[in-house]
């Protein structure tokens, strides 16, 4: 039981450390709304879209024409 607890705590700390290392970007849409991404959004030339993970952990895709600006957040 003690080994299991130590393993769970260790894995949790690894995930926390990995999340802190990720950069965040603020994406401003043409309608003025903003979305924050975890990591840099990836652009697909084939579909002309940006794909990224939002702060809730959901994958999001936006059309290029819906994006006004992408700015890296400086912590």
C-alpha atoms as one frame of an Amber mdcrd trajectory, in Angstrom:
protein
   0.000   0.000   0.000   2.844   2.365   0.840   4.512   1.720  -2.534   1.265
   2.515  -4.331   0.897   5.797  -2.467   4.482   6.797  -3.243   3.963   5.935
  -6.928   0.763   7.991  -7.135   2.392  10.995  -5.453   5.448  10.752  -7.716
   3.322  10.555 -10.888   1.223  13.502  -9.739   4.325  15.608  -9.198   5.630
  14.696 -12.648   2.370  15.763 -14.279   2.331  19.004 -12.311   5.906  19.802
 -13.334   5.150  19.050 -16.985   2.124  21.355 -16.929   4.132  24.230 -15.475
   6.649  24.005 -18.280   4.120  24.510 -21.052   3.809  27.911 -22.656   0.439
  29.598 -22.967  -0.828  31.637 -25.908  -3.772  34.022 -26.032  -5.765  33.715
 -29.241  -7.933  36.713 -30.105 -10.793  35.926 -32.442 -12.198  38.356 -35.005
 -15.310  38.800 -32.833 -13.114  40.086 -29.962 -13.341  36.996 -27.732 -10.169
  35.366 -26.439  -9.100  31.789 -25.758  -5.945  30.694 -23.919  -4.078  27.674
 -25.264  -1.708  25.316 -23.507   1.302  25.202 -25.799   1.647  26.780 -29.207
  -1.330  26.321 -31.555  -0.528  24.142 -34.551  -1.457  25.450 -38.009  -2.614
  23.021 -40.715  -2.049  24.280 -44.262  -4.324  21.555 -45.622  -7.401  22.631
 -43.676  -6.309  26.263 -43.005  -7.041  25.825 -39.277  -5.334  26.197 -35.899
  -5.614  23.310 -33.439  -4.716  23.611 -29.757  -5.575  22.441 -26.255  -7.510
  24.979 -24.185  -7.167  25.451 -20.423  -9.959  22.922 -19.791  -7.925  20.236
 -21.568 -10.219  20.140 -24.607  -8.848  20.131 -28.154 -10.105  23.163 -30.077
  -9.939  23.962 -33.783 -10.402  27.440 -35.255 -10.498  28.503 -38.893  -7.697
  30.880 -39.903 -10.213  33.570 -40.923 -11.663  33.526 -37.373  -8.267  34.300
 -35.770  -7.181  37.929 -35.448  -4.034  37.482 -33.340  -1.994  34.838 -31.487
   0.233  36.145 -28.733   2.528  34.213 -26.383   1.900  34.974 -22.712   4.985
  36.049 -20.815   4.958  34.803 -17.236
